[in-house]
Coordinates of C-alpha atoms in Angstrom, one line a residue:
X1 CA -25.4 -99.0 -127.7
X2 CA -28.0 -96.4 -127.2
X3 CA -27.3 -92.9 -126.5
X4 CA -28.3 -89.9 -124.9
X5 CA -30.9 -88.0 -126.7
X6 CA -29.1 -85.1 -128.2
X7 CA -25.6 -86.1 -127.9
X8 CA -23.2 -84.5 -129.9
X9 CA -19.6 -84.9 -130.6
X10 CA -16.9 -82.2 -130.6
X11 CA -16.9 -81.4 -133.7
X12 CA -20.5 -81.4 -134.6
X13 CA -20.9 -79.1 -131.4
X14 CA -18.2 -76.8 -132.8
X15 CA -19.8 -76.7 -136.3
X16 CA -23.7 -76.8 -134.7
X17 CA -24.4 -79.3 -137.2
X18 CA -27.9 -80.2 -136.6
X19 CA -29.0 -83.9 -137.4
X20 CA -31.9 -84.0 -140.7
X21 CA -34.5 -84.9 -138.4
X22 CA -33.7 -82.1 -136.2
X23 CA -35.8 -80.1 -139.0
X24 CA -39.1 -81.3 -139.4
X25 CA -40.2 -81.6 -143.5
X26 CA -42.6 -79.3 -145.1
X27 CA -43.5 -79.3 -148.5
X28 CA -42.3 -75.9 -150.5
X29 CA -46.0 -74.4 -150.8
X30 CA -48.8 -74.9 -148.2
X31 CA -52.0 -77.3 -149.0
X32 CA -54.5 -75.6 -151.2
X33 CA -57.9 -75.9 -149.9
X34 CA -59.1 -78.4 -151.7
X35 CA -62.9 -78.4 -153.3
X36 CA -65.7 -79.6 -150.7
X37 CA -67.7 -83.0 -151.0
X38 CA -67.7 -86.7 -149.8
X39 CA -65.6 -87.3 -146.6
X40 CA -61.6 -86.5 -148.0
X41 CA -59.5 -84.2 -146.4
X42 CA -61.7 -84.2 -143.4
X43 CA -59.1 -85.1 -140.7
X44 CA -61.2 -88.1 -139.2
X45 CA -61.9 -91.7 -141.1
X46 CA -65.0 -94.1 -139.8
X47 CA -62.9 -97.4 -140.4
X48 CA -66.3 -98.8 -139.0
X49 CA -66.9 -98.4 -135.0
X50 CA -63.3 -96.9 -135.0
X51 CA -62.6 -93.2 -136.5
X52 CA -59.2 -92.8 -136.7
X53 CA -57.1 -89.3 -137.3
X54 CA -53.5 -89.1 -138.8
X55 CA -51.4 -87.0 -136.3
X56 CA -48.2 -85.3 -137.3
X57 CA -47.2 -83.4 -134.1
X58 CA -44.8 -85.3 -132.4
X59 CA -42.9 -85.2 -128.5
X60 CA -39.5 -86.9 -128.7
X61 CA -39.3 -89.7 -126.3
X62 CA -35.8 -91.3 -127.0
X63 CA -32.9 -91.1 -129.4
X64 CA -29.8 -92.7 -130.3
X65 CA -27.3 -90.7 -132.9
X66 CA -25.7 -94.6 -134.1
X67 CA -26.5 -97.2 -136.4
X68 CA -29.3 -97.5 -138.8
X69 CA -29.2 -95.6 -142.2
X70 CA -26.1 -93.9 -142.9
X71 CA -25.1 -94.8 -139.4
X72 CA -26.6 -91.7 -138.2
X73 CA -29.2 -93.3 -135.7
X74 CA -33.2 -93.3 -134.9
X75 CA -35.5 -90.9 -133.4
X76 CA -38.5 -92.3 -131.1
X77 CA -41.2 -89.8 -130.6
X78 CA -45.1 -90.7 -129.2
X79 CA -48.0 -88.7 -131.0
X80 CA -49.3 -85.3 -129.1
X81 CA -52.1 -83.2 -129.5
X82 CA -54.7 -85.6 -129.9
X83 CA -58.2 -84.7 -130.6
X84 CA -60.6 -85.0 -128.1
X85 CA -61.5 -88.6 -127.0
X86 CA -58.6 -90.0 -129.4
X87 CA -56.2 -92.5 -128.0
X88 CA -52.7 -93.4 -129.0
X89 CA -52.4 -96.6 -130.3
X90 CA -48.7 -96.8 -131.0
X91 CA -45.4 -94.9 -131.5
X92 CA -43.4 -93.3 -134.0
X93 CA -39.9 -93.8 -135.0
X94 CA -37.7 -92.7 -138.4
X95 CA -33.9 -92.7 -138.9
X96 CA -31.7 -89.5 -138.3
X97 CA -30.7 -88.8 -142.2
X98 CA -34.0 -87.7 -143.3
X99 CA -35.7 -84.8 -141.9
X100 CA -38.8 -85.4 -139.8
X101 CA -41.6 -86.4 -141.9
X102 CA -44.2 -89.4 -140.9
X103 CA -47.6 -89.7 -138.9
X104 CA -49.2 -92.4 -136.6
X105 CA -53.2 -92.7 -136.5
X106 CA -55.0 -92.1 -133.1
X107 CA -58.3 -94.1 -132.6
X108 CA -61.3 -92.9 -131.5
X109 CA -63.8 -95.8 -129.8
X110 CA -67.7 -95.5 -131.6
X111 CA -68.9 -98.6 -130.3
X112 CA -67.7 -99.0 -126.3
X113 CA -65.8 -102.1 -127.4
X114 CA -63.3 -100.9 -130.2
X115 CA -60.7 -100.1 -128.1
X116 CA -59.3 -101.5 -124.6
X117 CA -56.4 -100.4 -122.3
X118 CA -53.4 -103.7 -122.8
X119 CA -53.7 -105.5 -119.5
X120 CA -49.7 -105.3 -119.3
X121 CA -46.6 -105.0 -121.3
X122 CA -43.2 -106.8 -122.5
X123 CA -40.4 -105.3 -122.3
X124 CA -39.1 -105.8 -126.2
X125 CA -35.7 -104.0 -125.6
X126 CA -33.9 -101.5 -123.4
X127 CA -30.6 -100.0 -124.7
X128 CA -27.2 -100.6 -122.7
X129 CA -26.8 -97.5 -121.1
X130 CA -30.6 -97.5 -120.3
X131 CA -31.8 -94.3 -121.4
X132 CA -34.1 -96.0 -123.8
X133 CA -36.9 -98.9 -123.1
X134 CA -39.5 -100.3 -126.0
X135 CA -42.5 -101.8 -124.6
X136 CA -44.9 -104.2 -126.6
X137 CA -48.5 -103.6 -124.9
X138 CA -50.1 -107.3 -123.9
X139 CA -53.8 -107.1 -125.0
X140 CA -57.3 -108.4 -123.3
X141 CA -58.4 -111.5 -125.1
X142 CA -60.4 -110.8 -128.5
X143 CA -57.9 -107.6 -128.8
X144 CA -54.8 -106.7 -130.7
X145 CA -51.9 -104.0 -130.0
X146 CA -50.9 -102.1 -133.0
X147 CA -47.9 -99.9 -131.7
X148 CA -45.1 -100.2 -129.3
X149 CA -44.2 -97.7 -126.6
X150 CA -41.2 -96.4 -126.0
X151 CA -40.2 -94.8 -122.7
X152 CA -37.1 -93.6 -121.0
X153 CA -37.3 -95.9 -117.8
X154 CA -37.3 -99.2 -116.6
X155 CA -40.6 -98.7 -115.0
X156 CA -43.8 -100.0 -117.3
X157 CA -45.7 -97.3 -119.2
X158 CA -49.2 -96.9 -117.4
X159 CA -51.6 -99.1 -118.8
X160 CA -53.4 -95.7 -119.7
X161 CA -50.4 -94.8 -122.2
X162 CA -52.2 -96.8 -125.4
X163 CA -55.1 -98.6 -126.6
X164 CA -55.6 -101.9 -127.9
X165 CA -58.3 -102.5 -130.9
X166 CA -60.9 -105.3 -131.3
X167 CA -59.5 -108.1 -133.4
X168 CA -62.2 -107.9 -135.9
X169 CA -61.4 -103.9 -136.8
X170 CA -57.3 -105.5 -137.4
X171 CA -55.3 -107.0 -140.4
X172 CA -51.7 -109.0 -140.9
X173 CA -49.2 -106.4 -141.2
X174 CA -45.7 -106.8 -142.3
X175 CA -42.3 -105.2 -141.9
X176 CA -41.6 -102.8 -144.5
X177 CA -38.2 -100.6 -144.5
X178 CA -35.7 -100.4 -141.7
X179 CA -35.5 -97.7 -139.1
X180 CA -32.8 -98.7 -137.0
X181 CA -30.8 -101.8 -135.5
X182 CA -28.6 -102.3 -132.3
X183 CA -27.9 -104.8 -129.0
X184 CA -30.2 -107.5 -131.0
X185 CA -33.2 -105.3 -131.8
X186 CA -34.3 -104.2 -135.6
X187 CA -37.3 -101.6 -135.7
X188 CA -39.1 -101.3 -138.9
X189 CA -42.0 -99.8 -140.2
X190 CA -45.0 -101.4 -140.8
X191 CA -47.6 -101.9 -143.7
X192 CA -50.9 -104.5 -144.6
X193 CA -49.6 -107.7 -145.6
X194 CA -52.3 -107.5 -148.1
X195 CA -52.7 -104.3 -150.1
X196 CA -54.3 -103.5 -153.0
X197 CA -57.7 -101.7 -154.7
X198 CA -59.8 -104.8 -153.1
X199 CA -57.6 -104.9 -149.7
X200 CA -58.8 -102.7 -146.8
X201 CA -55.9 -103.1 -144.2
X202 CA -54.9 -99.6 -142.9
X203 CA -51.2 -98.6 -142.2
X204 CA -51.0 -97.1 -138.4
X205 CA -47.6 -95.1 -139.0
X206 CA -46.3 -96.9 -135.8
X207 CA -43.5 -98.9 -136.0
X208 CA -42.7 -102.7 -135.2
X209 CA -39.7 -103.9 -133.3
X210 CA -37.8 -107.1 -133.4
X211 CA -35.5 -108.7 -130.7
X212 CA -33.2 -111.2 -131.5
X213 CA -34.8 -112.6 -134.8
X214 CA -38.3 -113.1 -132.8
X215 CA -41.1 -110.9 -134.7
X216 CA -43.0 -109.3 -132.0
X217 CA -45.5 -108.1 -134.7
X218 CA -48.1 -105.9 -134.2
X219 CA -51.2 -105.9 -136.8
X220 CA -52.2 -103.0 -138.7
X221 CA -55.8 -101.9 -138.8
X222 CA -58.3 -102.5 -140.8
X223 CA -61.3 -100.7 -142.9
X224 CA -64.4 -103.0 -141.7
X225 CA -67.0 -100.7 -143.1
X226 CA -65.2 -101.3 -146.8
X227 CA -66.3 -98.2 -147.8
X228 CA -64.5 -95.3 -150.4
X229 CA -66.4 -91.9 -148.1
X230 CA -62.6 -91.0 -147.4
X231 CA -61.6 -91.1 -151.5
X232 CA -62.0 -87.8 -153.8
X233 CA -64.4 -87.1 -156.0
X234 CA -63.5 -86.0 -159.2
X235 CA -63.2 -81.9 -158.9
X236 CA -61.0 -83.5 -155.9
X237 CA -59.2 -85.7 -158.0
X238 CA -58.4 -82.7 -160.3
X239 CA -57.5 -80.3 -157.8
X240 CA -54.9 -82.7 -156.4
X241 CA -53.7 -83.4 -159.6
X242 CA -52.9 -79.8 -160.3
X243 CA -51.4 -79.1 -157.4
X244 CA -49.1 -82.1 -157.4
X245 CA -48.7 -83.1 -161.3
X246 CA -44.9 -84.2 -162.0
X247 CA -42.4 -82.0 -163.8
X248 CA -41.4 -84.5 -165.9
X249 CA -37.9 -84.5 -167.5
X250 CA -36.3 -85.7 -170.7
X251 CA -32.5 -86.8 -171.5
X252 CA -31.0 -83.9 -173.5
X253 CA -30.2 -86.8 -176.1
X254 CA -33.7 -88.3 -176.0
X255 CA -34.8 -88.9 -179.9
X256 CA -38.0 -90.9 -179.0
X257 CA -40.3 -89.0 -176.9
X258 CA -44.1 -90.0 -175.8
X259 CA -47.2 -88.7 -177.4
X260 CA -51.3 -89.1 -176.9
X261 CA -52.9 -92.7 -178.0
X262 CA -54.8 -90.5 -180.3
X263 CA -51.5 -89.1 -182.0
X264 CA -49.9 -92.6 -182.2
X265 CA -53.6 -93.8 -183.6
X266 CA -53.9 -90.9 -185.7
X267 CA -50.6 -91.5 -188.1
X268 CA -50.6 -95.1 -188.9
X269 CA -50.6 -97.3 -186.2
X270 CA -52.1 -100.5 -187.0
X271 CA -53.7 -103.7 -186.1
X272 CA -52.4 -107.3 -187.2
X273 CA -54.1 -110.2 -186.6
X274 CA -52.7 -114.2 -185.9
X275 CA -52.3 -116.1 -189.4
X276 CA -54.0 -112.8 -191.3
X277 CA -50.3 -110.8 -190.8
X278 CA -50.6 -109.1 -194.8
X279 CA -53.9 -107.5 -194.1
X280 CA -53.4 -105.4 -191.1
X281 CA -56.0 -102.5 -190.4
X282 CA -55.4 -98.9 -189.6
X283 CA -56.5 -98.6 -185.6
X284 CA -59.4 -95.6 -185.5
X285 CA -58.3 -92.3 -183.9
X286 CA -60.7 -93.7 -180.5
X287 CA -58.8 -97.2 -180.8
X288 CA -63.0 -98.1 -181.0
X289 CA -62.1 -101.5 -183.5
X290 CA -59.3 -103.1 -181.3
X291 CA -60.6 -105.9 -179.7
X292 CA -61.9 -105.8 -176.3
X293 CA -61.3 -107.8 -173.0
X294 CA -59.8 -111.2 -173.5
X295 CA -56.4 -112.4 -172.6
X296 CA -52.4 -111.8 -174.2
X297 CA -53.3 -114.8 -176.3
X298 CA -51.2 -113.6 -179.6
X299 CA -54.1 -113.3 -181.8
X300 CA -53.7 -109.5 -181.6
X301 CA -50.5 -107.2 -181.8
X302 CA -50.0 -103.4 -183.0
X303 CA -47.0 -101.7 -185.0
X304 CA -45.8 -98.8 -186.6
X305 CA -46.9 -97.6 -190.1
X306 CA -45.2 -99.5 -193.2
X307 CA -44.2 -96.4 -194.9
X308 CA -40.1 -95.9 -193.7
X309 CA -40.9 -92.0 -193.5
X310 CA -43.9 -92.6 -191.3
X311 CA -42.3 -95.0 -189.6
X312 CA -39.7 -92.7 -188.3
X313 CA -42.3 -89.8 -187.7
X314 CA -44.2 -91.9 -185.3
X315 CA -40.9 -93.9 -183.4
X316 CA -39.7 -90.2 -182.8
X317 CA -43.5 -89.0 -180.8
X318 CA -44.9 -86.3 -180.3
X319 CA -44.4 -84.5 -176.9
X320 CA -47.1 -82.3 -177.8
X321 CA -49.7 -84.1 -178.0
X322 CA -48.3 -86.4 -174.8
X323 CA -51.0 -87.0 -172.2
X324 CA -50.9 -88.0 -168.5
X325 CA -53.5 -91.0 -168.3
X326 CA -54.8 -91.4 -164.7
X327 CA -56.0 -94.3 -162.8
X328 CA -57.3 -93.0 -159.2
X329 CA -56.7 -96.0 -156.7
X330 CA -58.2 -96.3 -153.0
X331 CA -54.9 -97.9 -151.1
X332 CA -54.6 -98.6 -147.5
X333 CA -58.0 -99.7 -146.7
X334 CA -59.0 -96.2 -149.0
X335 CA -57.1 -93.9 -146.4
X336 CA -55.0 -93.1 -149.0
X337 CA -55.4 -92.5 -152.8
X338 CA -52.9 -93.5 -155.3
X339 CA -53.1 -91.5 -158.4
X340 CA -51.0 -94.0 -161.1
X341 CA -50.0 -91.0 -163.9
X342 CA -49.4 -93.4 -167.1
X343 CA -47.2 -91.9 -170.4
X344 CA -47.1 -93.5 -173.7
X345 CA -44.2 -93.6 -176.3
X346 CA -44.8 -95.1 -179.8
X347 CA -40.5 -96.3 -179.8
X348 CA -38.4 -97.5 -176.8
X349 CA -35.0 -96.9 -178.0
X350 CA -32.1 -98.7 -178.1
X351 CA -30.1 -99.9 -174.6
X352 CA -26.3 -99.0 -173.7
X353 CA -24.4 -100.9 -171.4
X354 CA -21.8 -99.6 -169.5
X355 CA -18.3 -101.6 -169.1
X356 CA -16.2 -100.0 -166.4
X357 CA -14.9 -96.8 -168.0
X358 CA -16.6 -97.6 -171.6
X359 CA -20.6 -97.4 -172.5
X360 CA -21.6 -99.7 -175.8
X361 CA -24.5 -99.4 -177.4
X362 CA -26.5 -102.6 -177.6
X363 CA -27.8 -102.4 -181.0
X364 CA -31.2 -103.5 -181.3
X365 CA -31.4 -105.3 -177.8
X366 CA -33.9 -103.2 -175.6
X367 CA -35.6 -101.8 -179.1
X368 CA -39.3 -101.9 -178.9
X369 CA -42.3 -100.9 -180.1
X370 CA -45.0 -99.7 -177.9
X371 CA -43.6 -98.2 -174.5
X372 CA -45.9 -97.6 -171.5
X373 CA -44.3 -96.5 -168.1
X374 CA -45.7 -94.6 -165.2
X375 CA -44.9 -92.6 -161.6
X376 CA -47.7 -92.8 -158.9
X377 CA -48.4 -90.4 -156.5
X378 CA -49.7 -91.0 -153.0
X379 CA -52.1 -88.8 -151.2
X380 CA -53.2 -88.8 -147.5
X381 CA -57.1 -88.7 -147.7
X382 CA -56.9 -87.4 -144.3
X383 CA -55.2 -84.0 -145.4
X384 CA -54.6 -84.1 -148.9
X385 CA -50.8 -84.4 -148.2
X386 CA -48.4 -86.0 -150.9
X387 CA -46.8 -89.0 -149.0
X388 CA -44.4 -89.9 -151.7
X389 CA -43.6 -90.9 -155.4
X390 CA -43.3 -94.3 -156.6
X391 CA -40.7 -94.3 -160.0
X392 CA -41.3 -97.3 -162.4
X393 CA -37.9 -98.5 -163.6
X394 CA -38.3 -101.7 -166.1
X395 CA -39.6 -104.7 -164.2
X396 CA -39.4 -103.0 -160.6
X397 CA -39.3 -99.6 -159.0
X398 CA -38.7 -97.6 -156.1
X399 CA -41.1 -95.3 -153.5
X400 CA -39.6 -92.0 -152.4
X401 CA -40.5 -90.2 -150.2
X402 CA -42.0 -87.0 -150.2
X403 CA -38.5 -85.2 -148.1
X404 CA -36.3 -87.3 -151.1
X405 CA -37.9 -85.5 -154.0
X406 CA -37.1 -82.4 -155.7
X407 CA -39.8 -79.9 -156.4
X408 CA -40.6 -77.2 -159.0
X409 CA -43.3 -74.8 -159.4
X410 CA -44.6 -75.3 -155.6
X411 CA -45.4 -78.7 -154.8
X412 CA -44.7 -80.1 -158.4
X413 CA -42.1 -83.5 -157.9
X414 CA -39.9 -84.0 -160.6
X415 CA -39.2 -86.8 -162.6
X416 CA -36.9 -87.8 -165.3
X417 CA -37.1 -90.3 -167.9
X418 CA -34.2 -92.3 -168.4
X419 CA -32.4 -91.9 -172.1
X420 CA -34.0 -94.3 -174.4
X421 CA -35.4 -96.6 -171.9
X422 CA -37.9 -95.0 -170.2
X423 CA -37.7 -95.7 -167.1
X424 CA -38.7 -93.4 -164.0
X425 CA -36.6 -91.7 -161.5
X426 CA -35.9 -89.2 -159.1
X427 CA -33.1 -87.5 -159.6
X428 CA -30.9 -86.4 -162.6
X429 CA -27.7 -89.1 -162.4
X430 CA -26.5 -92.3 -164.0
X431 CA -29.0 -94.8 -163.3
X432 CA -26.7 -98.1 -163.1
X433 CA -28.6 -101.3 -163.5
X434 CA -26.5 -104.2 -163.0
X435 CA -23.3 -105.0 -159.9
X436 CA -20.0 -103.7 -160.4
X437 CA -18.6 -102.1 -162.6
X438 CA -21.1 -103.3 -165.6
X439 CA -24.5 -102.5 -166.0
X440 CA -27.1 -100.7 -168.4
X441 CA -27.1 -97.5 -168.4
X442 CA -30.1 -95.5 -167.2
X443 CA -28.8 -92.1 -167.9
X444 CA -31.4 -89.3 -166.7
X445 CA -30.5 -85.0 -167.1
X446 CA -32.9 -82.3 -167.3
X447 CA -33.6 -81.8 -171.4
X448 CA -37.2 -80.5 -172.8
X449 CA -39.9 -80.9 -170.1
X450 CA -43.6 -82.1 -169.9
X451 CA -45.5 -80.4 -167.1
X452 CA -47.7 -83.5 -167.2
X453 CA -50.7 -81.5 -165.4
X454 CA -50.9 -79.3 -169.1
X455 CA -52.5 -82.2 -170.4
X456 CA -54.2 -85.1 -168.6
X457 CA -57.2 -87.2 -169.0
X458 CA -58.5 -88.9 -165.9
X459 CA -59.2 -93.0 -167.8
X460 CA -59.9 -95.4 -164.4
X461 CA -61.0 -95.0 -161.1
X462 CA -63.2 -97.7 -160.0
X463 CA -65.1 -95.3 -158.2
X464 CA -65.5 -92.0 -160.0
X465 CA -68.3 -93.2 -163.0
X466 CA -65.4 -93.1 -165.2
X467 CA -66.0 -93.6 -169.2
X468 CA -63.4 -95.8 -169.7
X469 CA -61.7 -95.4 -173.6
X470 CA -61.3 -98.5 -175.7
X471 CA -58.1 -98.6 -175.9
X472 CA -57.9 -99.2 -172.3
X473 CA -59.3 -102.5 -172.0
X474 CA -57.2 -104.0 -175.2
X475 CA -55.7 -106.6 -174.0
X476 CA -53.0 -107.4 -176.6
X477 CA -49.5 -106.5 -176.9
X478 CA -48.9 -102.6 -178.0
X479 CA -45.8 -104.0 -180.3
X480 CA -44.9 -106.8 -181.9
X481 CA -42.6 -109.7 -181.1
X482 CA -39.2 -108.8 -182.1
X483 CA -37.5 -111.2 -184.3
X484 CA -33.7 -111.0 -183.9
X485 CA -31.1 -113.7 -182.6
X486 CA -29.7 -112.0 -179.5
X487 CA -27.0 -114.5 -179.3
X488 CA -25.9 -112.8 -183.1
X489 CA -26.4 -109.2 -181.3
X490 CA -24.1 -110.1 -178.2
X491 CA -21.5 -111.6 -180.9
X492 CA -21.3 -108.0 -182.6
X493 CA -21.0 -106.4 -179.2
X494 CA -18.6 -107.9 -177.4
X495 CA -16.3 -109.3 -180.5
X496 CA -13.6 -106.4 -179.2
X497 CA -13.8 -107.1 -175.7
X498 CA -11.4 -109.6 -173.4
X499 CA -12.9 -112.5 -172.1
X500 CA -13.6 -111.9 -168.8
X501 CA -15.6 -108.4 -169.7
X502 CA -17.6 -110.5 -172.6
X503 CA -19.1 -113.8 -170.1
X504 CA -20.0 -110.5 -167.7
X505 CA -21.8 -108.4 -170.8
X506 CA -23.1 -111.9 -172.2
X507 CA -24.2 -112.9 -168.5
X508 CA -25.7 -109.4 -167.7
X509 CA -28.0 -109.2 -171.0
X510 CA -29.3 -112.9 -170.9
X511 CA -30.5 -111.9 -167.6
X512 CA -32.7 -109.3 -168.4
X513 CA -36.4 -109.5 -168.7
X514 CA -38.2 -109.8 -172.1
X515 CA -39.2 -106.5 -171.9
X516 CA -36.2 -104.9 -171.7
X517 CA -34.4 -107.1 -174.2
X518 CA -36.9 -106.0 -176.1
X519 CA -38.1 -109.5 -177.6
X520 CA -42.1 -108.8 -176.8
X521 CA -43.9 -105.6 -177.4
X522 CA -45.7 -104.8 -173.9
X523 CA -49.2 -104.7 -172.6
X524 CA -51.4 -101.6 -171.9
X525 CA -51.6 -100.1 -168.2
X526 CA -55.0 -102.3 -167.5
X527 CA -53.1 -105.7 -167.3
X528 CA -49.9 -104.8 -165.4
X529 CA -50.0 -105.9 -161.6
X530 CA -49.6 -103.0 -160.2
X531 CA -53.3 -101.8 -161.3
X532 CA -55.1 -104.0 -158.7
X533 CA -52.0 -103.9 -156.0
X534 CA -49.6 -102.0 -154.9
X535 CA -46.7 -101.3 -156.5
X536 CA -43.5 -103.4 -156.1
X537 CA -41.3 -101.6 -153.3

């Protein structure tokens, strides 16, 4: 049931415990002003006949202080202090446990015809004790809505409250994470079905509500004009990176640490070739003689030096020398700019799994040469503004959001790099992979630390005349295949453990990806999914 906008119960009224969103989120440092040029951080975007504007400021409509995340209820708020001729074109909402942090675009008509008033509404949902109504606007023909309104009577909003936009200047959109559910009704946000570095559907911020299992979608908008004016150029691009470059994190245990492509070049690393394995060559310190372009065909593979000593020199790094390899992305129609930070480790060590109250190290399962993982940051091109991390982890990954993260140094989110794996995330804990009581162990603590803005070398950005390096478009395998019988590993693991415990380890590890197991040395940043799309989350 919905409730009363600022109820409070006894004890919270006793105590004055305010609700998150009660405090609205601002980063620990204001924005820089960031270096003039092209059309980013401007406040206004031409998405083609329609300039759009991200607005912040919000007037709470509606509340309820139940359900949803941490069963601490939604906030529904509609967008104020719109710029002059700028129309709403749909609401905001976000749960209670987080403070208030989010945007909605306004629209702006160029043409006469971008935007039209709905021609009348349907009621989506009212709550129980009807304090709370959402309203999904009905559009002219040849016209989509793109929002809901929310209001706090029965009566319909005025067909004034919102625009509708011109089909052609829309996209799909999709739901994305949950905001709140009650009496039959689920209210999500919303995102481009389709996104990606060659997609141009634009996130409104407004949010979409369902009824009873029926979607009553709204689309998302769209960048017709398919143009980057909005991305940063390169001083930009630098500027941003400075302000917002990770502190990144290492497990005080941590024995294999990343270094520059140049280091790993540099002492020994080299190139074998299919059916030619006892001639390999010594990869130049530019990684100019590995072959170019092509496919993961397995006529190409690196590895360590031969020499033991070397060997062990080059598995352990060289956190000196470690470099922060950027790829600058236009996302969300280019509204937004994804700056993908890559890090490269010569050795991924060795997993542990955990078994209820005992961790066993895994041997040589999850051993690798050859270990590239990444963060990305995303940037508002309307303001600069960091929206949120995105934390590799393995195979998948996680977005947080900007109110999630902890900061250092100013604006600086920190990361942490899990303890021999790798992987990415955003807080300093035990990092369980896996259901129950078993998984692998992602263990993350604050040990030596990479300010990963000290040294950083912008390699991609379709956009920005880049000189791409060579190593970047190798398409091979940074490792080689590993050659071990994981069913003799698991043997020597789980000899000493009762049955049940063993078929959950065995069932745990056979489930893991390749890459993880260890059995296949991985491919360079270029030819990972996530550098045309959007990362999985």
């Amino acid at each position: 049931m919905g409730n009363i906008i600022n109820k409070r119960s006894k004890l919270d009224d006793a105590n004055n415990v305010p609700l998150p969103i009660d405090t609205p989120f601002r980063l620990p440092s204001p924005l820089p002003t960031w270096p003039s040029g092209q059309g980013f951080a401007s406040g206004i975007i031409d998405l083609g006949g329609l300039e759009v504007s991200q607005i912040s400021s919000f007037t709470k409509v509606w509340a309820t202080e139940e359900g949803g995340p941490d069963d601490l209820g939604a906030t529904f708020f509609e967008p104020s202090n719109l710029p002059n001729e700028f129309f709403m074109l749909g609401s905001y909402s976000q749960p209670n446990n987080l403070p208030l942090f989010g945007w909605v675009l306004v629209g702006k008509d160029l043409t006469g015809d971008a935007l039209k008033m709905p021609t009348d509404y349907t009621l989506v949902w009212s709550s129980q004790d009807g304090f709370g109504y959402i309203w999904l606007p009905i559009p002219p023909e040849g016209y989509n809505a793109v929002g809901h309104v929310v209001t706090t009577s029965p009566q319909k909003p005025s067909l004034e409250k919102i625009r509708c936009v011109r089909a052609d200047l829309t996209d799909v959109s999709e739901t994305h994470d949950w905001i709140w559910g009650n009496d039959g009704l689920n209210v999500y946000s919303s995102r481009p079905r389709d996104r990606g570095i060659h997609a141009f559907g634009v996130s409104t911020g407004a949010f979409v509500a369902s009824s009873n299992g029926d979607a009553n979608s709204v689309a998302c908008l769209k960048n017709v004009k398919a143009n980057l004016s909005a991305m940063p150029n390169l001083n930009q691009v630098q500027a941003l990176f400075q302000a917002y470059s990770p502190m990144y994190y290492f497990h005080p245990d941590e024995q294999y640490y990343p270094s520059s492509v140049n280091w790993f070049f540099q002492n020994g690393a080299l190139l074998y070739t299919k059916d030619q394995e006892s001639t390999p060559v010594n990869v130049q310190p530019d990684g100019s003689n590995l072959p170019q372009g092509g496919s993961n065909d397995g006529a190409y593979w690196l590895d360590l030096p031969t020499d033991n000593s070397a060997k062990d020199q080059v598995k352990n790094g060289d956190l000196v020398s470690a470099t922060s390899y950027l790829h600058i992305k236009p996302m969300f129609g280019a509204t937004c700019t994804d700056i993908a930070l890559w890090l490269f480790y010569p050795f991924n060590g060795p997993a542990r799994v955990k078994i209820e109250f005992i961790t066993i190290p895994l041997g040589k399962i999850g051993e690798h040469i050859g270990d590239w993982e990444h963060v990305t940051l995303r940037i508002s091109n309307f303001n600069g503004e960091l929206q949120g991390v995105y934390f590799s982890q393995h195979s998948g990954g996680n977005w947080v959001s900007a109110p999630h993260l902890e900061f250092e140094n100013g604006n600086k989110p920190v990361a942490y790099s899990s303890l021999h794996g790798h992987a990415s995330y955003a807080k300093a804990e035990q990092n369980m992979q896996g259901s129950g009581n078993i998984g692998i162990r992602n263990d993350t603590a604050k040990g030596q630390v990479m300010d990963t803005g000290g040294n950083y070398s912008v390699v991609a950005g379709e956009y920005l005349a880049i000189v791409e390096p060579a190593w970047l478009n190798y398409a091979r395998e940074w490792g080689p295949k590993t050659s071990y019988n994981l069913a003799n590993e698991l043997k020597k693991i789980v000899r000493f453990l009762p049955g049940k415990l063993k078929k959950a380890v065995e069932k745990l590890v056979r489930s893991l990806p390749n890459e993880i197991l260890g059995e296949e040395g991985p491919t360079g940043p270029k030819f990972k999914d996530m550098w045309d799309g959007d990362e999985r989350g």
